PDB file of C-alpha atoms in Angstrom:
ATOM      1  CA  MET Y 453     -11.913  43.712  19.788  1.00  0.00           C
ATOM      2  CA  LYS Y 454     -15.599  42.976  19.983  1.00  0.00           C
ATOM      3  CA  ILE Y 455     -16.312  39.508  18.392  1.00  0.00           C
ATOM      4  CA  ASN Y 456     -19.631  38.812  16.897  1.00  0.00           C
ATOM      5  CA  ARG Y 457     -21.503  35.724  16.353  1.00  0.00           C
ATOM      6  CA  ALA Y 458     -20.178  35.213  12.785  1.00  0.00           C
ATOM      7  CA  MET Y 459     -16.529  35.485  13.761  1.00  0.00           C
ATOM      8  CA  ARG Y 460     -17.217  33.178  16.639  1.00  0.00           C
ATOM      9  CA  LEU Y 461     -18.846  30.797  14.409  1.00  0.00           C
ATOM     10  CA  GLY Y 462     -16.088  31.326  11.660  1.00  0.00           C
ATOM     11  CA  ILE Y 463     -13.356  30.596  14.908  1.00  0.00           C
ATOM     12  CA  CYS Y 464     -15.290  27.466  15.915  1.00  0.00           C
ATOM     13  CA  ALA Y 465     -15.113  25.968  12.388  1.00  0.00           C
ATOM     14  CA  THR Y 466     -11.652  26.689  12.111  1.00  0.00           C
ATOM     15  CA  VAL Y 467     -10.930  24.921  15.419  1.00  0.00           C
ATOM     16  CA  LEU Y 468     -12.912  21.912  14.146  1.00  0.00           C
ATOM     17  CA  MET Y 469     -11.317  21.525  10.747  1.00  0.00           C
ATOM     18  CA  VAL Y 470      -8.034  21.714  12.644  1.00  0.00           C
ATOM     19  CA  ALA Y 471      -9.033  19.021  14.834  1.00  0.00           C
ATOM     20  CA  ALA Y 472     -10.376  16.627  12.246  1.00  0.00           C
ATOM     21  CA  THR Y 473      -7.552  16.730  10.096  1.00  0.00           C
ATOM     22  CA  ALA Y 474      -5.364  16.164  12.808  1.00  0.00           C
ATOM     23  CA  ALA Y 475      -7.457  13.057  13.818  1.00  0.00           C
ATOM     24  CA  CYS Y 476      -7.818  11.897  10.209  1.00  0.00           C
ATOM     25  CA  GLY Y 477      -4.022  11.634   9.874  1.00  0.00           C
ATOM     26  CA  GLY Y 478      -3.620  14.820   7.647  1.00  0.00           C
ATOM     27  CA  ALA Y 479      -0.641  16.013   9.070  1.00  0.00           C
ATOM     28  CA  GLU Y 480       2.385  15.995   7.004  1.00  0.00           C
ATOM     29  CA  GLN Y 481       4.014  12.647   6.690  1.00  0.00           C
ATOM     30  CA  LYS Y 482       7.432  12.259   7.497  1.00  0.00           C
ATOM     31  CA  SER Y 483       9.777  10.753   4.758  1.00  0.00           C
ATOM     32  CA  ALA Y 484      11.307   7.456   4.901  1.00  0.00           C
ATOM     33  CA  LEU Y 485      14.686   8.929   5.643  1.00  0.00           C
ATOM     34  CA  GLU Y 486      13.318  11.131   8.513  1.00  0.00           C
ATOM     35  CA  ASN Y 487      11.713   7.971   9.976  1.00  0.00           C
ATOM     36  CA  ALA Y 488      14.966   6.241   9.304  1.00  0.00           C
ATOM     37  CA  ARG Y 489      16.844   8.775  11.174  1.00  0.00           C
ATOM     38  CA  GLY Y 490      14.633   8.467  14.353  1.00  0.00           C
ATOM     39  CA  GLY Y 491      15.464   4.707  14.416  1.00  0.00           C
ATOM     40  CA  THR Y 492      12.141   3.394  12.836  1.00  0.00           C
ATOM     41  CA  LEU Y 493      11.094   1.795   9.585  1.00  0.00           C
ATOM     42  CA  THR Y 494       7.869   0.087   8.004  1.00  0.00           C
ATOM     43  CA  ILE Y 495       8.849  -1.909   5.382  1.00  0.00           C
ATOM     44  CA  GLY Y 496       6.183  -3.830   2.822  1.00  0.00           C
ATOM     45  CA  ILE Y 497       6.910  -7.573   2.285  1.00  0.00           C
ATOM     46  CA  LYS Y 498       5.034 -10.600   1.243  1.00  0.00           C
ATOM     47  CA  PHE Y 499       3.821 -12.712   4.278  1.00  0.00           C
ATOM     48  CA  ASP Y 500       3.259 -15.845   2.075  1.00  0.00           C
ATOM     49  CA  GLN Y 501       6.109 -16.463  -0.265  1.00  0.00           C
ATOM     50  CA  PRO Y 502       8.376 -19.157   1.241  1.00  0.00           C
ATOM     51  CA  GLY Y 503      12.044 -18.405   0.562  1.00  0.00           C
ATOM     52  CA  LEU Y 504      11.372 -14.706   0.041  1.00  0.00           C
ATOM     53  CA  GLY Y 505       8.818 -13.271   2.489  1.00  0.00           C
ATOM     54  CA  LEU Y 506       7.115 -15.812   4.860  1.00  0.00           C
ATOM     55  CA  ARG Y 507       6.008 -14.903   8.284  1.00  0.00           C
ATOM     56  CA  VAL Y 508       6.819 -18.104  10.296  1.00  0.00           C
ATOM     57  CA  ALA Y 509       5.340 -16.780  13.781  1.00  0.00           C
ATOM     58  CA  ASP Y 510       4.056 -13.281  15.244  1.00  0.00           C
ATOM     59  CA  GLY Y 511       7.103 -11.097  14.431  1.00  0.00           C
ATOM     60  CA  ILE Y 512       9.274 -13.741  13.140  1.00  0.00           C
ATOM     61  CA  TYR Y 513       9.767 -13.475   9.146  1.00  0.00           C
ATOM     62  CA  ARG Y 514      12.343 -15.179   6.994  1.00  0.00           C
ATOM     63  CA  GLY Y 515      13.350 -14.904   3.394  1.00  0.00           C
ATOM     64  CA  PHE Y 516      15.704 -13.515   0.662  1.00  0.00           C
ATOM     65  CA  ASP Y 517      13.576 -10.353   0.438  1.00  0.00           C
ATOM     66  CA  VAL Y 518      13.511 -10.108   4.522  1.00  0.00           C
ATOM     67  CA  ASP Y 519      17.262 -10.291   4.399  1.00  0.00           C
ATOM     68  CA  VAL Y 520      17.721  -7.774   1.791  1.00  0.00           C
ATOM     69  CA  ALA Y 521      15.178  -5.221   3.858  1.00  0.00           C
ATOM     70  CA  LYS Y 522      16.869  -5.807   7.031  1.00  0.00           C
ATOM     71  CA  TYR Y 523      20.471  -5.084   5.373  1.00  0.00           C
ATOM     72  CA  VAL Y 524      19.238  -1.898   3.574  1.00  0.00           C
ATOM     73  CA  ALA Y 525      17.778  -1.065   7.037  1.00  0.00           C
ATOM     74  CA  ASP Y 526      20.761  -1.323   8.815  1.00  0.00           C
ATOM     75  CA  LYS Y 527      22.583   0.703   6.105  1.00  0.00           C
ATOM     76  CA  LEU Y 528      20.199   3.644   7.169  1.00  0.00           C
ATOM     77  CA  GLY Y 529      20.724   3.132  10.729  1.00  0.00           C
ATOM     78  CA  VAL Y 530      17.793   1.060  11.696  1.00  0.00           C
ATOM     79  CA  ARG Y 531      18.324  -2.217  14.135  1.00  0.00           C
ATOM     80  CA  PRO Y 532      16.097  -5.189  12.911  1.00  0.00           C
ATOM     81  CA  GLU Y 533      13.820  -4.885  16.225  1.00  0.00           C
ATOM     82  CA  ARG Y 534      12.768  -1.283  15.256  1.00  0.00           C
ATOM     83  CA  ILE Y 535      11.718  -2.695  11.735  1.00  0.00           C
ATOM     84  CA  THR Y 536       7.848  -3.036  11.392  1.00  0.00           C
ATOM     85  CA  PHE Y 537       6.941  -5.632   8.466  1.00  0.00           C
ATOM     86  CA  LYS Y 538       3.709  -4.789   6.779  1.00  0.00           C
ATOM     87  CA  GLU Y 539       2.157  -7.123   4.434  1.00  0.00           C
ATOM     88  CA  THR Y 540       1.894  -5.875   1.106  1.00  0.00           C
ATOM     89  CA  PRO Y 541      -0.312  -7.762  -1.656  1.00  0.00           C
ATOM     90  CA  SER Y 542       0.676  -7.190  -5.215  1.00  0.00           C
ATOM     91  CA  ALA Y 543      -2.441  -5.299  -5.885  1.00  0.00           C
ATOM     92  CA  GLN Y 544      -1.878  -2.700  -3.286  1.00  0.00           C
ATOM     93  CA  ARG Y 545       1.890  -2.023  -3.513  1.00  0.00           C
ATOM     94  CA  GLU Y 546       1.661   1.240  -5.216  1.00  0.00           C
ATOM     95  CA  SER Y 547      -1.078   2.861  -3.395  1.00  0.00           C
ATOM     96  CA  MET Y 548       0.583   1.630   0.254  1.00  0.00           C
ATOM     97  CA  ILE Y 549       3.839   3.806  -1.016  1.00  0.00           C
ATOM     98  CA  GLU Y 550       1.709   6.694  -1.928  1.00  0.00           C
ATOM     99  CA  SER Y 551      -0.045   6.719   1.090  1.00  0.00           C
ATOM    100  CA  GLY Y 552       3.108   6.214   3.321  1.00  0.00           C
ATOM    101  CA  GLN Y 553       1.696   2.994   4.893  1.00  0.00           C
ATOM    102  CA  VAL Y 554       5.228   1.880   4.243  1.00  0.00           C
ATOM    103  CA  ASP Y 555       8.604   3.466   3.793  1.00  0.00           C
ATOM    104  CA  PHE Y 556       9.452   1.441   0.962  1.00  0.00           C
ATOM    105  CA  VAL Y 557       8.816  -1.879  -0.391  1.00  0.00           C
ATOM    106  CA  VAL Y 558      10.646  -5.543  -1.108  1.00  0.00           C
ATOM    107  CA  ALA Y 559       8.099  -8.070  -2.356  1.00  0.00           C
ATOM    108  CA  THR Y 560       9.366  -9.780  -5.623  1.00  0.00           C
ATOM    109  CA  TYR Y 561       8.229  -5.973  -7.191  1.00  0.00           C
ATOM    110  CA  SER Y 562       9.107  -6.359 -10.654  1.00  0.00           C
ATOM    111  CA  ILE Y 563      10.160  -2.965 -12.385  1.00  0.00           C
ATOM    112  CA  ASN Y 564       8.217  -1.914 -15.192  1.00  0.00           C
ATOM    113  CA  ASP Y 565       7.288   1.411 -17.283  1.00  0.00           C
ATOM    114  CA  LYS Y 566       3.792   1.449 -15.849  1.00  0.00           C
ATOM    115  CA  ARG Y 567       4.469   1.044 -12.086  1.00  0.00           C
ATOM    116  CA  LYS Y 568       7.052   4.041 -12.720  1.00  0.00           C
ATOM    117  CA  ASP Y 569       4.444   6.139 -13.174  1.00  0.00           C
ATOM    118  CA  ARG Y 570       3.374   6.235  -9.428  1.00  0.00           C
ATOM    119  CA  VAL Y 571       6.422   4.843  -7.798  1.00  0.00           C
ATOM    120  CA  ASP Y 572      10.487   5.166  -7.989  1.00  0.00           C
ATOM    121  CA  PHE Y 573      12.502   2.223  -7.925  1.00  0.00           C
ATOM    122  CA  ALA Y 574      15.989   1.588  -6.359  1.00  0.00           C
ATOM    123  CA  GLY Y 575      17.663  -1.341  -7.706  1.00  0.00           C
ATOM    124  CA  PRO Y 576      17.395  -4.092  -9.096  1.00  0.00           C
ATOM    125  CA  TYR Y 577      18.599  -5.854  -6.300  1.00  0.00           C
ATOM    126  CA  TYR Y 578      17.726  -9.442  -8.283  1.00  0.00           C
ATOM    127  CA  VAL Y 579      16.955 -10.067 -11.890  1.00  0.00           C
ATOM    128  CA  ALA Y 580      14.429 -13.187 -12.102  1.00  0.00           C
ATOM    129  CA  GLY Y 581      13.408 -15.389 -14.875  1.00  0.00           C
ATOM    130  CA  GLN Y 582      10.630 -17.667 -15.530  1.00  0.00           C
ATOM    131  CA  ASP Y 583      11.579 -21.408 -14.836  1.00  0.00           C
ATOM    132  CA  LEU Y 584      10.146 -24.692 -14.180  1.00  0.00           C
ATOM    133  CA  LEU Y 585       9.756 -26.776 -10.875  1.00  0.00           C
ATOM    134  CA  VAL Y 586       9.680 -30.604 -11.316  1.00  0.00           C
ATOM    135  CA  GLN Y 587       9.931 -33.468  -9.221  1.00  0.00           C
ATOM    136  CA  ALA Y 588      13.302 -34.210  -7.853  1.00  0.00           C
ATOM    137  CA  ALA Y 589      13.557 -37.846  -9.894  1.00  0.00           C
ATOM    138  CA  ASP Y 590      12.162 -36.172 -13.187  1.00  0.00           C
ATOM    139  CA  THR Y 591      14.700 -36.398 -15.802  1.00  0.00           C
ATOM    140  CA  ASP Y 592      12.259 -36.014 -18.944  1.00  0.00           C
ATOM    141  CA  ILE Y 593      12.055 -32.001 -18.335  1.00  0.00           C
ATOM    142  CA  THR Y 594      15.288 -30.481 -18.606  1.00  0.00           C
ATOM    143  CA  GLY Y 595      13.926 -26.824 -19.998  1.00  0.00           C
ATOM    144  CA  PRO Y 596      11.440 -25.002 -21.804  1.00  0.00           C
ATOM    145  CA  HIS Y 597      12.230 -27.244 -25.047  1.00  0.00           C
ATOM    146  CA  SER Y 598      10.943 -30.166 -23.102  1.00  0.00           C
ATOM    147  CA  LEU Y 599       7.365 -28.766 -22.833  1.00  0.00           C
ATOM    148  CA  PHE Y 600       6.364 -31.473 -25.474  1.00  0.00           C
ATOM    149  CA  ALA Y 601       2.832 -32.396 -26.389  1.00  0.00           C
ATOM    150  CA  GLY Y 602       1.021 -34.025 -23.374  1.00  0.00           C
ATOM    151  CA  LYS Y 603       3.039 -32.506 -20.910  1.00  0.00           C
ATOM    152  CA  ARG Y 604       1.083 -30.657 -18.207  1.00  0.00           C
ATOM    153  CA  VAL Y 605       2.386 -27.488 -16.739  1.00  0.00           C
ATOM    154  CA  CYS Y 606       0.978 -25.701 -13.703  1.00  0.00           C
ATOM    155  CA  SER Y 607       0.742 -21.922 -12.672  1.00  0.00           C
ATOM    156  CA  VAL Y 608      -1.671 -19.166 -11.366  1.00  0.00           C
ATOM    157  CA  THR Y 609      -4.965 -18.185 -13.072  1.00  0.00           C
ATOM    158  CA  GLY Y 610      -4.247 -15.162 -15.327  1.00  0.00           C
ATOM    159  CA  SER Y 611      -0.701 -14.944 -14.774  1.00  0.00           C
ATOM    160  CA  THR Y 612       1.928 -13.977 -16.966  1.00  0.00           C
ATOM    161  CA  PRO Y 613       3.924 -17.361 -16.531  1.00  0.00           C
ATOM    162  CA  ALA Y 614       0.721 -19.156 -17.743  1.00  0.00           C
ATOM    163  CA  LEU Y 615      -0.235 -16.815 -20.521  1.00  0.00           C
ATOM    164  CA  TYR Y 616       3.876 -17.114 -21.800  1.00  0.00           C
ATOM    165  CA  ILE Y 617       3.573 -21.052 -21.892  1.00  0.00           C
ATOM    166  CA  GLU Y 618      -0.119 -21.158 -23.342  1.00  0.00           C
ATOM    167  CA  ARG Y 619       1.331 -18.718 -26.366  1.00  0.00           C
ATOM    168  CA  ASN Y 620       4.538 -20.163 -26.672  1.00  0.00           C
ATOM    169  CA  PHE Y 621       4.205 -23.862 -25.956  1.00  0.00           C
ATOM    170  CA  PRO Y 622       0.663 -24.553 -27.563  1.00  0.00           C
ATOM    171  CA  GLN Y 623       1.205 -28.346 -27.446  1.00  0.00           C
ATOM    172  CA  THR Y 624       1.595 -28.422 -23.653  1.00  0.00           C
ATOM    173  CA  ARG Y 625      -1.672 -28.496 -21.116  1.00  0.00           C
ATOM    174  CA  VAL Y 626      -1.677 -25.542 -19.026  1.00  0.00           C
ATOM    175  CA  GLN Y 627      -3.495 -26.294 -15.940  1.00  0.00           C
ATOM    176  CA  THR Y 628      -4.196 -22.915 -13.503  1.00  0.00           C
ATOM    177  CA  TYR Y 629      -4.926 -22.672 -10.118  1.00  0.00           C
ATOM    178  CA  ASP Y 630      -5.397 -19.331  -7.619  1.00  0.00           C
ATOM    179  CA  SER Y 631      -2.152 -19.981  -5.944  1.00  0.00           C
ATOM    180  CA  TYR Y 632       1.257 -21.391  -6.735  1.00  0.00           C
ATOM    181  CA  SER Y 633       0.651 -23.764  -3.356  1.00  0.00           C
ATOM    182  CA  LEU Y 634      -1.854 -25.537  -5.287  1.00  0.00           C
ATOM    183  CA  CYS Y 635       0.209 -26.046  -8.148  1.00  0.00           C
ATOM    184  CA  VAL Y 636       2.950 -27.354  -6.029  1.00  0.00           C
ATOM    185  CA  GLU Y 637       0.488 -29.706  -4.387  1.00  0.00           C
ATOM    186  CA  ALA Y 638      -0.698 -30.936  -7.815  1.00  0.00           C
ATOM    187  CA  LEU Y 639       3.034 -31.565  -8.558  1.00  0.00           C
ATOM    188  CA  ARG Y 640       3.370 -33.458  -5.539  1.00  0.00           C
ATOM    189  CA  THR Y 641       0.614 -35.774  -6.178  1.00  0.00           C
ATOM    190  CA  GLY Y 642       1.529 -36.037  -9.860  1.00  0.00           C
ATOM    191  CA  ALA Y 643      -1.163 -34.341 -11.387  1.00  0.00           C
ATOM    192  CA  VAL Y 644       0.866 -31.980 -13.193  1.00  0.00           C
ATOM    193  CA  ASP Y 645       4.673 -32.435 -14.473  1.00  0.00           C
ATOM    194  CA  ALA Y 646       5.932 -28.927 -13.752  1.00  0.00           C
ATOM    195  CA  VAL Y 647       4.932 -25.678 -12.373  1.00  0.00           C
ATOM    196  CA  THR Y 648       6.138 -22.427 -13.470  1.00  0.00           C
ATOM    197  CA  THR Y 649       6.795 -18.873 -12.622  1.00  0.00           C
ATOM    198  CA  ASP Y 650       9.765 -16.726 -11.311  1.00  0.00           C
ATOM    199  CA  ASN Y 651      12.652 -19.000 -10.689  1.00  0.00           C
ATOM    200  CA  VAL Y 652      13.563 -17.505  -7.123  1.00  0.00           C
ATOM    201  CA  ILE Y 653       9.652 -18.207  -6.188  1.00  0.00           C
ATOM    202  CA  LEU Y 654       9.739 -21.867  -7.044  1.00  0.00           C
ATOM    203  CA  ALA Y 655      13.195 -22.169  -5.446  1.00  0.00           C
ATOM    204  CA  GLY Y 656      11.258 -20.866  -2.132  1.00  0.00           C
ATOM    205  CA  TYR Y 657       8.655 -23.636  -2.719  1.00  0.00           C
ATOM    206  CA  ALA Y 658      11.158 -26.374  -3.215  1.00  0.00           C
ATOM    207  CA  ALA Y 659      13.069 -25.417  -0.147  1.00  0.00           C
ATOM    208  CA  GLN Y 660       9.870 -26.087   1.904  1.00  0.00           C
ATOM    209  CA  SER Y 661      10.070 -29.981   0.639  1.00  0.00           C
ATOM    210  CA  PRO Y 662      13.999 -30.648   0.825  1.00  0.00           C
ATOM    211  CA  GLY Y 663      14.878 -33.314  -1.799  1.00  0.00           C
ATOM    212  CA  ARG Y 664      11.216 -33.448  -3.350  1.00  0.00           C
ATOM    213  CA  PHE Y 665      11.325 -31.126  -6.102  1.00  0.00           C
ATOM    214  CA  LYS Y 666      14.085 -29.512  -8.129  1.00  0.00           C
ATOM    215  CA  LEU Y 667      14.609 -26.385 -10.222  1.00  0.00           C
ATOM    216  CA  VAL Y 668      15.598 -26.913 -13.868  1.00  0.00           C
ATOM    217  CA  ASN Y 669      17.641 -23.709 -13.698  1.00  0.00           C
ATOM    218  CA  LYS Y 670      16.725 -22.678 -17.216  1.00  0.00           C
ATOM    219  CA  THR Y 671      15.239 -19.266 -17.265  1.00  0.00           C
ATOM    220  CA  PHE Y 672      13.446 -18.254 -20.417  1.00  0.00           C
ATOM    221  CA  THR Y 673      12.234 -14.737 -19.467  1.00  0.00           C
ATOM    222  CA  THR Y 674      13.468 -11.874 -17.406  1.00  0.00           C
ATOM    223  CA  GLU Y 675      11.959  -9.991 -14.445  1.00  0.00           C
ATOM    224  CA  LYS Y 676      14.073  -7.175 -12.542  1.00  0.00           C
ATOM    225  CA  TYR Y 677      13.030  -6.812  -8.880  1.00  0.00           C
ATOM    226  CA  GLY Y 678      13.164  -3.439  -7.723  1.00  0.00           C
ATOM    227  CA  ILE Y 679      12.876  -1.815  -4.039  1.00  0.00           C
ATOM    228  CA  GLY Y 680       9.625   0.548  -4.565  1.00  0.00           C
ATOM    229  CA  LEU Y 681       9.622   3.960  -2.738  1.00  0.00           C
ATOM    230  CA  LYS Y 682       7.594   7.150  -3.018  1.00  0.00           C
ATOM    231  CA  LYS Y 683       7.868   8.962  -6.451  1.00  0.00           C
ATOM    232  CA  GLY Y 684      10.542  11.833  -6.465  1.00  0.00           C
ATOM    233  CA  ASP Y 685      12.638  10.460  -3.215  1.00  0.00           C
ATOM    234  CA  THR Y 686      15.809  10.907  -4.972  1.00  0.00           C
ATOM    235  CA  GLU Y 687      17.924  10.803  -1.826  1.00  0.00           C
ATOM    236  CA  LEU Y 688      16.311   7.252  -0.579  1.00  0.00           C
ATOM    237  CA  ARG Y 689      16.704   6.150  -3.747  1.00  0.00           C
ATOM    238  CA  ARG Y 690      20.368   6.645  -3.843  1.00  0.00           C
ATOM    239  CA  THR Y 691      21.043   5.340  -0.398  1.00  0.00           C
ATOM    240  CA  ILE Y 692      19.125   2.034  -1.083  1.00  0.00           C
ATOM    241  CA  ASN Y 693      20.989   1.849  -4.397  1.00  0.00           C
ATOM    242  CA  ASP Y 694      24.326   2.007  -2.375  1.00  0.00           C
ATOM    243  CA  ALA Y 695      23.151  -0.439   0.362  1.00  0.00           C
ATOM    244  CA  ILE Y 696      22.260  -3.261  -2.530  1.00  0.00           C
ATOM    245  CA  GLU Y 697      25.749  -2.747  -3.799  1.00  0.00           C
ATOM    246  CA  ALA Y 698      27.300  -2.990  -0.716  1.00  0.00           C
ATOM    247  CA  MET Y 699      25.233  -6.023   0.142  1.00  0.00           C
ATOM    248  CA  ILE Y 700      26.500  -7.631  -3.147  1.00  0.00           C
ATOM    249  CA  LEU Y 701      30.228  -6.813  -2.750  1.00  0.00           C
ATOM    250  CA  ASP Y 702      30.589  -7.815   0.795  1.00  0.00           C
ATOM    251  CA  GLY Y 703      28.927 -11.507   0.056  1.00  0.00           C
ATOM    252  CA  SER Y 704      25.685 -11.184   2.075  1.00  0.00           C
ATOM    253  CA  TRP Y 705      23.626 -10.804  -1.023  1.00  0.00           C
ATOM    254  CA  GLN Y 706      24.822 -14.732  -2.083  1.00  0.00           C
ATOM    255  CA  ALA Y 707      24.691 -16.042   1.503  1.00  0.00           C
ATOM    256  CA  ALA Y 708      21.125 -14.692   1.659  1.00  0.00           C
ATOM    257  CA  GLN Y 709      20.089 -16.889  -1.022  1.00  0.00           C
ATOM    258  CA  GLU Y 710      22.162 -19.990  -0.298  1.00  0.00           C
ATOM    259  CA  LYS Y 711      20.550 -19.825   3.099  1.00  0.00           C
ATOM    260  CA  SER Y 712      16.879 -19.391   1.838  1.00  0.00           C
ATOM    261  CA  PHE Y 713      17.246 -21.876  -1.228  1.00  0.00           C
ATOM    262  CA  ALA Y 714      19.696 -24.587   0.247  1.00  0.00           C
ATOM    263  CA  GLY Y 715      19.064 -28.015  -1.056  1.00  0.00           C
ATOM    264  CA  THR Y 716      16.613 -27.094  -4.208  1.00  0.00           C
ATOM    265  CA  GLY Y 717      19.375 -26.995  -6.802  1.00  0.00           C
ATOM    266  CA  PHE Y 718      18.880 -23.394  -7.142  1.00  0.00           C
ATOM    267  CA  VAL Y 719      21.762 -21.552  -8.902  1.00  0.00           C
ATOM    268  CA  VAL Y 720      22.491 -18.649  -7.547  1.00  0.00           C
ATOM    269  CA  PRO Y 721      22.639 -15.942 -10.628  1.00  0.00           C
ATOM    270  CA  GLN Y 722      25.198 -13.477 -11.130  1.00  0.00           C
ATOM    271  CA  PRO Y 723      24.282 -10.012  -9.067  1.00  0.00           C
ATOM    272  CA  PRO Y 724      22.431  -7.433 -11.149  1.00  0.00           C
ATOM    273  CA  LEU Y 725      24.068  -4.290 -11.993  1.00  0.00           C
ATOM    274  CA  VAL Y 726      22.070  -1.465 -10.026  1.00  0.00           C
ATOM    275  CA  ASP Y 727      20.517   1.512 -12.178  1.00  0.00           C
ATOM    276  CA  HIS Y 728      21.791   4.652 -11.064  1.00  0.00           C
ATOM    277  CA  TYR Y 729      19.559   6.569 -13.565  1.00  0.00           C
TER     278      TYR Y 729
END
């Protein structure tokens, strides 16, 4: 068959399109379970949350979320050295799951209906609650009822914990900063009387300074942490749920928290009931 100029141009255009698609990552993505069967996983975590997800050196990560991620990966047949941990900022978690940059996310990821529009969740693997962190010698603040007039409470600017205190304890003085680490430093110097956010996050900061701070251990909200994964991946969700339940049953779940939050006064809560919707 004789190929005219128009046909040649069409063939060239098709070849260029295929090449461009491959170069830009347009090839079909492997699922998380396919990656696991190949012996590797990319897992999203936080890199800057003490006790939960903290990069302490290149290639070394510590914290409760890290231990949960490693346990789940092991149940999927992936060894720790074959996991790639990727930093997953809160605002980017959904997009990183959707784009396939991570296979799943274990990063103090609260389950809510808005997020469920874009991703699915396994778990919960932990039920957190807003609490208070105070100086170790403090005997005045023993719970939210102790936030009487004049007490100075610190949280992150625009955060749900800060708004909760402002709305429910208007007699207190709320101080906000851009990060919880700045709040903890203000507590250290006595510029504030307490820091508030989820108890497990506070416990992580307390673990960095043993004997200096303590948790009040009187939670007053509920936040269910789940493992975020691609929407519609029912098989992965079911497999991760089985791994979470196994971690709870064999004692690894409690041991991971006791290791991460030792010396903080943190009381390990009752394990959550995994949601098999």
